[in-house]
Short mmCIF file of C-alpha atoms (C1' of nucleotides) in Angstrom, two decimals:
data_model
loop_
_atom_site.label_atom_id
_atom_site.label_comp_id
_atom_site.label_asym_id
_atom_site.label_seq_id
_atom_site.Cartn_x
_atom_site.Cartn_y
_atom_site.Cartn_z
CA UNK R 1 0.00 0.00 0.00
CA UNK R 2 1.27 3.38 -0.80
CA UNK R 3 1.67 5.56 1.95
CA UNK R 4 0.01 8.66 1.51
CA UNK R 5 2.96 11.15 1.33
CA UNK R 6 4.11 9.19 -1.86
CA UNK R 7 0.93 9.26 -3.60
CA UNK R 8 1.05 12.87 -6.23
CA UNK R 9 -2.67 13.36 -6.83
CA UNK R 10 -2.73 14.52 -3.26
CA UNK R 11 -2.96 18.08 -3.05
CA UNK R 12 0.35 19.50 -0.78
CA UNK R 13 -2.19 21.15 1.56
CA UNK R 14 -3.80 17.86 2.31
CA UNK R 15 -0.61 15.76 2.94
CA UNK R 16 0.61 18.43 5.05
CA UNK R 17 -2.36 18.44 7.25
CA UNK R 18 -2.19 14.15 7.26
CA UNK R 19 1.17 14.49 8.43
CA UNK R 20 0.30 15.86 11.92
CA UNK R 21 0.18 13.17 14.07
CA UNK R 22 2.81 11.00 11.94
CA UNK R 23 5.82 9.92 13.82
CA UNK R 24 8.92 11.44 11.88
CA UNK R 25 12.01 8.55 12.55
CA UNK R 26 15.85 8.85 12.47
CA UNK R 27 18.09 6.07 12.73
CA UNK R 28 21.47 5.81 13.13
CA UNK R 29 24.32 3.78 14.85
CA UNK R 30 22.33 1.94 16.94
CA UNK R 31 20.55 5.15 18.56
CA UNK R 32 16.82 6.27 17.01
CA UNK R 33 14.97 9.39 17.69
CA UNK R 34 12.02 10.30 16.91
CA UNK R 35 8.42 12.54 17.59
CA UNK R 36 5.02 13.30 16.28
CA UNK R 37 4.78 16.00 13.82
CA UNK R 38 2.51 18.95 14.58
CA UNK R 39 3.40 21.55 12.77
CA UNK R 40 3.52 22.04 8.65
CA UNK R 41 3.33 24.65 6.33
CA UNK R 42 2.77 24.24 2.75
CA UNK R 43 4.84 25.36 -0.34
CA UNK R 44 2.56 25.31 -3.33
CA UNK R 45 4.59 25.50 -6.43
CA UNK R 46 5.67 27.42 -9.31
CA UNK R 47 3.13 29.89 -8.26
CA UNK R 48 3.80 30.36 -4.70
CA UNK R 49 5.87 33.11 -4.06
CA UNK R 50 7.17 32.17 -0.91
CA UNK R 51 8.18 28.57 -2.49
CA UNK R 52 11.77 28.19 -3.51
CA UNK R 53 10.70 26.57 -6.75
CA UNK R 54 8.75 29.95 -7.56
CA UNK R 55 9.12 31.23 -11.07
CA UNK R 56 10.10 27.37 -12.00
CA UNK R 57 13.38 28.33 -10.62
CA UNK R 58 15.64 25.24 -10.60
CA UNK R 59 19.21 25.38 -9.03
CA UNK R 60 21.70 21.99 -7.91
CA UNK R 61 20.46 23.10 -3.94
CA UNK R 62 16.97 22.72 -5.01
CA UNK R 63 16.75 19.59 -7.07
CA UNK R 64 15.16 17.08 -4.45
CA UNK R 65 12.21 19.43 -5.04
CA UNK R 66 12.14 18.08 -8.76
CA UNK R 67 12.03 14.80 -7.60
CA UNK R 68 9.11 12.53 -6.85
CA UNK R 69 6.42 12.61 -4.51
CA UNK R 70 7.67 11.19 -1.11
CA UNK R 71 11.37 12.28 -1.41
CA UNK R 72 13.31 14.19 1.07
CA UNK R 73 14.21 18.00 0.56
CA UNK R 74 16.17 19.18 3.08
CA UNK R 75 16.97 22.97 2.69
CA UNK R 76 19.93 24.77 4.56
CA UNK R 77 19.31 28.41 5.75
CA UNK R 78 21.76 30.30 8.00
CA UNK R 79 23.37 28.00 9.82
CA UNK R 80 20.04 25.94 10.31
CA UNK R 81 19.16 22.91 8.69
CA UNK R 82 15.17 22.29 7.47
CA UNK R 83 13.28 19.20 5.97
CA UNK R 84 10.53 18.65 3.99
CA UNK R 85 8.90 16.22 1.92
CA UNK R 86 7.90 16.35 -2.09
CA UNK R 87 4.66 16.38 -2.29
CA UNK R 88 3.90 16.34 -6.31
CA UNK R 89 5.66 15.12 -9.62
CA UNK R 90 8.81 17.07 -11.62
CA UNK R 91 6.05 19.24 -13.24
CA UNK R 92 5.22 20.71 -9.74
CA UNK R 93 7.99 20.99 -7.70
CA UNK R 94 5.56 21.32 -4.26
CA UNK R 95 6.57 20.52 -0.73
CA UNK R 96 5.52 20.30 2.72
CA UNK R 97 8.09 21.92 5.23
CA UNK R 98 7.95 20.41 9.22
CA UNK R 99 7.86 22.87 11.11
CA UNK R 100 8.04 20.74 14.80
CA UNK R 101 7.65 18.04 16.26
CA UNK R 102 6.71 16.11 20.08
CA UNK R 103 9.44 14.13 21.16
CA UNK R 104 9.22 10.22 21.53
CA UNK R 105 12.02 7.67 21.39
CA UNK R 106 15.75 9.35 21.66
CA UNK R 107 14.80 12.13 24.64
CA UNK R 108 18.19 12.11 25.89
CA UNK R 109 20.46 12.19 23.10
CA UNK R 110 18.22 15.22 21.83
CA UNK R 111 18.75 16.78 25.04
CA UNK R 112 22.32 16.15 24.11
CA UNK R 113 22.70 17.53 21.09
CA UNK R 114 20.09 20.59 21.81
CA UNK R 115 21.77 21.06 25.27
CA UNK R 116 17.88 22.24 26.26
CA UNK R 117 14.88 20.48 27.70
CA UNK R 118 11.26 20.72 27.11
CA UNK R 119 9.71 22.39 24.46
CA UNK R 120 13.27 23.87 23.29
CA UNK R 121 14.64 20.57 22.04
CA UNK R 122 12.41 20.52 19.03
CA UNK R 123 9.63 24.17 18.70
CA UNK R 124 11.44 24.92 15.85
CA UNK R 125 12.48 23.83 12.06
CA UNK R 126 16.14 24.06 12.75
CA UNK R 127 16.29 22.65 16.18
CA UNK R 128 14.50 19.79 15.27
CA UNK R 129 17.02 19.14 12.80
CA UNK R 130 19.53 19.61 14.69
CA UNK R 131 17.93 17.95 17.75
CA UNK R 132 17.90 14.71 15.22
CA UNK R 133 21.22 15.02 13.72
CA UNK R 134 19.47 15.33 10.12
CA UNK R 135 21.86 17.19 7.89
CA UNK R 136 21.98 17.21 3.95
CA UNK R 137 23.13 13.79 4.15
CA UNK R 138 19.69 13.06 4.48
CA UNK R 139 18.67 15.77 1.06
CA UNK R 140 17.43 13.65 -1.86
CA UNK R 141 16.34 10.17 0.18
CA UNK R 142 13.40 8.34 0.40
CA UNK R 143 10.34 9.41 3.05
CA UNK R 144 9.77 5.66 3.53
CA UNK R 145 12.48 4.37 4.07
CA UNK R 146 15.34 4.72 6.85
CA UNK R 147 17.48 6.65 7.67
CA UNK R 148 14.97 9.16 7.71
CA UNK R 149 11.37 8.90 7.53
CA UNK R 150 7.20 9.02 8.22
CA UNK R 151 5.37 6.08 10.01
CA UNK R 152 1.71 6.44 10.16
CA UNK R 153 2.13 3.13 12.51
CA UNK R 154 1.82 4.95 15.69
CA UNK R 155 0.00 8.10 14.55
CA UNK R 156 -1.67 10.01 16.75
CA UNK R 157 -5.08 12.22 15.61
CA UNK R 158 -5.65 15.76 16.03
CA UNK R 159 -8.87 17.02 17.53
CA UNK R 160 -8.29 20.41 16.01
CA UNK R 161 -5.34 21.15 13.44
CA UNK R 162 -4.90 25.25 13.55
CA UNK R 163 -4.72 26.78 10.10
CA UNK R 164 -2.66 30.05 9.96
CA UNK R 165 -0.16 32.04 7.98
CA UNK R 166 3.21 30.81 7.16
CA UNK R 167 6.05 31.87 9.58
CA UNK R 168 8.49 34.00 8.07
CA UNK R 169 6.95 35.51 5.10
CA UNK R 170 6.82 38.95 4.57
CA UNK R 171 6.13 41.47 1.75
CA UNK R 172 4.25 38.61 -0.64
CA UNK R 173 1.36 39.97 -1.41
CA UNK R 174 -1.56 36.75 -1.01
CA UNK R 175 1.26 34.65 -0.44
CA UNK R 176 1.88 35.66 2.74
CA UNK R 177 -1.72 35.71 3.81
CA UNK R 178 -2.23 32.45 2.35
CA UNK R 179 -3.51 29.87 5.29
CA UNK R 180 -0.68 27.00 4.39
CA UNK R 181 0.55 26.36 7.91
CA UNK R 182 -1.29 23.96 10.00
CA UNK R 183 -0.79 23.10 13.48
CA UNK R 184 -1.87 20.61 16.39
CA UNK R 185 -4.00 23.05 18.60
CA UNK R 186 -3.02 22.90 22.09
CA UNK R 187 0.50 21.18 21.21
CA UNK R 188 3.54 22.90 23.51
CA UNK R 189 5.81 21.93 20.97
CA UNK R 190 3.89 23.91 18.46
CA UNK R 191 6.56 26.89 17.55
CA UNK R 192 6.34 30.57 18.08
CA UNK R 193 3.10 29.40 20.78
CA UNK R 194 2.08 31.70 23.57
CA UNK R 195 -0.94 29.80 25.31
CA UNK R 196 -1.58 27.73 27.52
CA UNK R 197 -0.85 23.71 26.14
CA UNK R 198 -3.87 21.35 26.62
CA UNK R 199 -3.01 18.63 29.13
CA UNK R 200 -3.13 15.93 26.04
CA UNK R 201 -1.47 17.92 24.17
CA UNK R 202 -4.35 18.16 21.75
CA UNK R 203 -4.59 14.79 20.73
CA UNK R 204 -7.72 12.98 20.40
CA UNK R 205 -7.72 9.85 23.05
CA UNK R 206 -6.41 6.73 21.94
CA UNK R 207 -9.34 4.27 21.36
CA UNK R 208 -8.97 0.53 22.56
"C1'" DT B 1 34.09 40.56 -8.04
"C1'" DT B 2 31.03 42.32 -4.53
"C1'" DT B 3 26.81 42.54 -2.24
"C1'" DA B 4 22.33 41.46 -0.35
"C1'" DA B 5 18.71 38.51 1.15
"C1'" DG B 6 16.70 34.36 3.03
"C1'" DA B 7 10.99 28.90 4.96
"C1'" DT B 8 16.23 30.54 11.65
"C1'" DT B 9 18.17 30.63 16.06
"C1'" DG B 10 20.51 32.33 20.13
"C1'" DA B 11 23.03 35.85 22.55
"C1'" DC B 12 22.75 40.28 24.01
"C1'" DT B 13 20.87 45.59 25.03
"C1'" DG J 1 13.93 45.09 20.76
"C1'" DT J 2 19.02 44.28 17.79
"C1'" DC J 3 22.35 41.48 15.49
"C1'" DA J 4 25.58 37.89 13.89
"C1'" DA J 5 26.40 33.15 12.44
"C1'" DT J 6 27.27 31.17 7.52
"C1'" DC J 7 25.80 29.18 2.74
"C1'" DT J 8 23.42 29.53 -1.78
"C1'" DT J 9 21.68 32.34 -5.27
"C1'" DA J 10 20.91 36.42 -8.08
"C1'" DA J 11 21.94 40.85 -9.40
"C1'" DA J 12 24.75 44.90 -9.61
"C1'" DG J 13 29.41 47.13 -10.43
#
DNA sequence: TTTAAGATTGACT
DNA sequence: GTCAATCTTAAAG
């Protein structure tokens, strides 16, 4: 069965809003980390000015973006790493950027590597990165397949995914109104959050 | 050849 | 609030 990240008639906005609640996986030398996604933001294309493929523009850093649904694009900024997943085919370069994620396996050697605890080891795109050790070793791989990658296996469900602007967009006219970043309501580890968290962490209950 | 800006973060005033 | 770290890309000199 395909997983649904690999599958390109799904539009970017929907597979970044399935992708809350997905566990996002690194392995490596015996030690695995890993969390639940909840936050994405959407990069829509050609169109999109905020998108690095914008204008069709095609450079060596941004070929993953070319590539197939399901591949790994990760992006360096600064001195920050970010990752994201293709969402479409070569004709539309799209992606879904993760934005944060809830720690689950690996707490320590995030801690580690962060040298922070809580919320700070991963309310971010480049401190989750760099929380996980993913670096553009990982840029170009396969989403289902290790070292890095999505299980749905353990997912966890939403009761309300927020839908706001993108983070870090200015001066783009619709594009940076557009409402392509989604988040798990009520999730600490959301970034940029100033409210209260919800005691589950606004996740629906697990049903036995 | 030089310069500026960017899907960020952390240290500092 | 300001600003620098540090790498790719595009555009100006």
């Amino acid at each position: 069965m395909l997983p649904f990240f690999k599958d390109a008639t799904l539009s970017t906005e929907e597979v970044a809003q399935r992708l809350l609640g997905c566990l996002l996986i690194k392995e490596e030398d015996n030690q695995t980390t890993s969390g639940w996604i909840v936050e994405t933001e959407a990069y829509v294309g050609i169109d999109d000015e905020a998108c690095h493929s914008f204008n069709s523009r095609r450079t060596p850093r941004l070929e993953s973006m070319y590539k197939e649904a399901g591949t790994v694009y990760i992006y360096q900024m600064h001195t920050h790493h970010m990752v994201n997943i293709v969402t479409r085919t070569q004709a539309e370069p799209q992606a879904v950027l993760i934005r944060a994620i809830e720690p689950y396996e690996g707490i320590p050697l995030l801690e580690k590597r962060r040298n922070r605890k809580g919320i700070e080891l991963t309310n971010g795109p480049g401190k989750l990165t760099k929380a996980m050790g993913i670096t553009m070793a990982d840029n170009g791989s396969a989403a289902d397949k290790a070292p890095l990658y999505i299980s749905d296996e353990m997912r966890k469900t939403p009761r309300l995914i927020e839908q706001t602007q993108r983070i870090g967009i200015p001066n783009k006219g619709q594009w940076t109104d557009a409402l392509l970043r989604y988040s798990v309501e009520g999730n600490p580890y959301v970034s940029r959050k100033k409210g209260k968290p919800m005691n589950d962490h606004g996740w629906k209950a697990m049903i036995h």
